[in-house]
Amino acid sequence: MALEHALLVALSERPAAGLELAHRFDRSIGFFWSATHQQIYKVLRRMETDGWVTAETVLQTGRPEKREYTVTDVGHQALADWISTTTPRAGFRSEIAVKMRAASYGDRGALLANIAELIADHRVRQGHYEAMAARDYPDPDQLTGQPLDTYLVLRGGILQETFWIAWLTEYLEAHA
Amino acid sequence: MALEHALLVALSERPAAGLELAHRFDRSIGFFWSATHQQIYKVLRRMETDGWVTAETVLQTGRPEKREYTVTDVGHQALADWISTTTPRAGFRSEIAVKMRAASYGDRGALLANIAELIADHRVRQGHYEAMAARDYPDPDQLTGQPLDTYLVLRGGILQETFWIAWLTEYLEAHA
DNA sequence: GGCACGTGTGCAACTAGTTGCATAGGGGTC
DNA sequence: GACCCCTATGCAACTAGTTGCACACGTGCC
């Protein structure tokens, strides 16, 4: 269960309120661990009762007030403890893989069209990640510590998209 | 929601009981859509009430009786309909990615050890898939229809493992 | 003035999946 | 005989996450 730990990482970088975290998730961390704002609110409340974070109500001008969360020492310790636990290999779950295998029981043309769309989608996303990498990390060899880690996770996104494009293209071409 | 459709594919290939499906999932389809036997039993019951499958109690000698499921016409139609729906891009969720990004807040050594284990694990799995491919599909260029699809899904597994090995190795080497 | 949209938090109901356990017989082994 | 593992099905309780909606206020547009 990693959402609370992903939130601890985000909040360690900078304290924030629920909706702001949801937006940050949409833009960076969430590429690798997505969450809706409802889920984020729910988990933040639990983290608060567990003493991992403290909340402070912040009044804003021309906007509703927000609850800004800050990581406590307990929270930092929980994050450090979690990092030391071993994570097993992630299961690979792919709906499109099930459809590929099922294709002879239905409309293969529809599936091939779906796959063509997915390839376009993955190409866009890969381009997006590569643009981010080029903009934010023009000289990756010089990186250390946290920026290096963030860069390497972004690299994972790029490699992941490369995998999808390769596989889906292989399927399309085998059925061309 | 693809488990019921994965089960329809498995049952279309050959009727089976719940536990047998769980074992088959462990060996092939489940590499791409895993499920515990409890979840499989639950879903099979729902599929039965929805009229997608019919169940027949089979008496065995020296073993408990089993409920063997067979796909109905309604079930085949449900599968065909599902294949024609479009699946969106799958979200990439990786606990190890969260840890990579969090590494500077905890024990990096422990994480690097975890990653080294994962690389070994992925190599074993990749070798397993490649052995399956070599044994069952010695001449992939000649394949058509369903065997081709099964082969291409297996190829997806191999490519996926290649991605993991490449990414995790890149992380390890950047922190060597 | 009305409407859409954005900020901000949150509830309620649901779905999917996990974890732990129960039951009940058969076979092997020490 | 006690113990463990395998086949086979399943319940109960829980966790994680999704979907849809509500409310309250502010800003901009036409």
mmCIF file with all atom_site columns, C-alpha atoms (C1' of nucleotides) in Angstrom, chain B residues 17 19 38 41 45 60 64 66-67 93, chain D residues 7-13 16-18:
data_model
loop_
_atom_site.group_PDB
_atom_site.id
_atom_site.type_symbol
_atom_site.label_atom_id
_atom_site.label_alt_id
_atom_site.label_comp_id
_atom_site.label_asym_id
_atom_site.label_entity_id
_atom_site.label_seq_id
_atom_site.pdbx_PDB_ins_code
_atom_site.Cartn_x
_atom_site.Cartn_y
_atom_site.Cartn_z
_atom_site.occupancy
_atom_site.B_iso_or_equiv
_atom_site.pdbx_formal_charge
_atom_site.auth_seq_id
_atom_site.auth_comp_id
_atom_site.auth_asym_id
_atom_site.auth_atom_id
_atom_site.pdbx_PDB_model_num
ATOM 1  C CA    . ALA B 1 17 ? -13.830 -25.873 -12.196 1.00 0.00 ? 17 ALA B CA    1
ATOM 2  C CA    . LEU B 1 19 ? -9.564  -24.389 -8.520  1.00 0.00 ? 19 LEU B CA    1
ATOM 3  C CA    . GLN B 1 38 ? -11.414 -16.895 -3.683  1.00 0.00 ? 38 GLN B CA    1
ATOM 4  C CA    . TYR B 1 41 ? -15.024 -18.507 -7.104  1.00 0.00 ? 41 TYR B CA    1
ATOM 5  C CA    . ARG B 1 45 ? -20.861 -17.402 -9.110  1.00 0.00 ? 45 ARG B CA    1
ATOM 6  C CA    . GLN B 1 60 ? -14.642 -37.785 -8.878  1.00 0.00 ? 60 GLN B CA    1
ATOM 7  C CA    . PRO B 1 64 ? -14.174 -34.084 -3.640  1.00 0.00 ? 64 PRO B CA    1
ATOM 8  C CA    . LYS B 1 66 ? -16.227 -30.181 -8.377  1.00 0.00 ? 66 LYS B CA    1
ATOM 9  C CA    . ARG B 1 67 ? -18.408 -27.653 -10.181 1.00 0.00 ? 67 ARG B CA    1
ATOM 10 C CA    . ARG B 1 93 ? 1.502   1.750   -10.783 1.00 0.00 ? 93 ARG B CA    1
ATOM 11 C "C1'" . DT  D 2 7  ? -8.144  -31.392 -3.831  1.00 0.00 ? 7  DT  D "C1'" 1
ATOM 12 C "C1'" . DA  D 2 8  ? -12.206 -28.753 -3.623  1.00 0.00 ? 8  DA  D "C1'" 1
ATOM 13 C "C1'" . DT  D 2 9  ? -15.471 -25.010 -2.314  1.00 0.00 ? 9  DT  D "C1'" 1
ATOM 14 C "C1'" . DG  D 2 10 ? -16.640 -21.257 0.186   1.00 0.00 ? 10 DG  D "C1'" 1
ATOM 15 C "C1'" . DC  D 2 11 ? -17.692 -17.461 4.034   1.00 0.00 ? 11 DC  D "C1'" 1
ATOM 16 C "C1'" . DA  D 2 12 ? -16.471 -13.224 6.636   1.00 0.00 ? 12 DA  D "C1'" 1
ATOM 17 C "C1'" . DA  D 2 13 ? -14.125 -9.274  7.312   1.00 0.00 ? 13 DA  D "C1'" 1
ATOM 18 C "C1'" . DA  D 2 16 ? -8.138  0.011   -1.696  1.00 0.00 ? 16 DA  D "C1'" 1
ATOM 19 C "C1'" . DG  D 2 17 ? -10.007 2.499   -4.984  1.00 0.00 ? 17 DG  D "C1'" 1
ATOM 20 C "C1'" . DT  D 2 18 ? -13.931 4.374   -8.131  1.00 0.00 ? 18 DT  D "C1'" 1
#
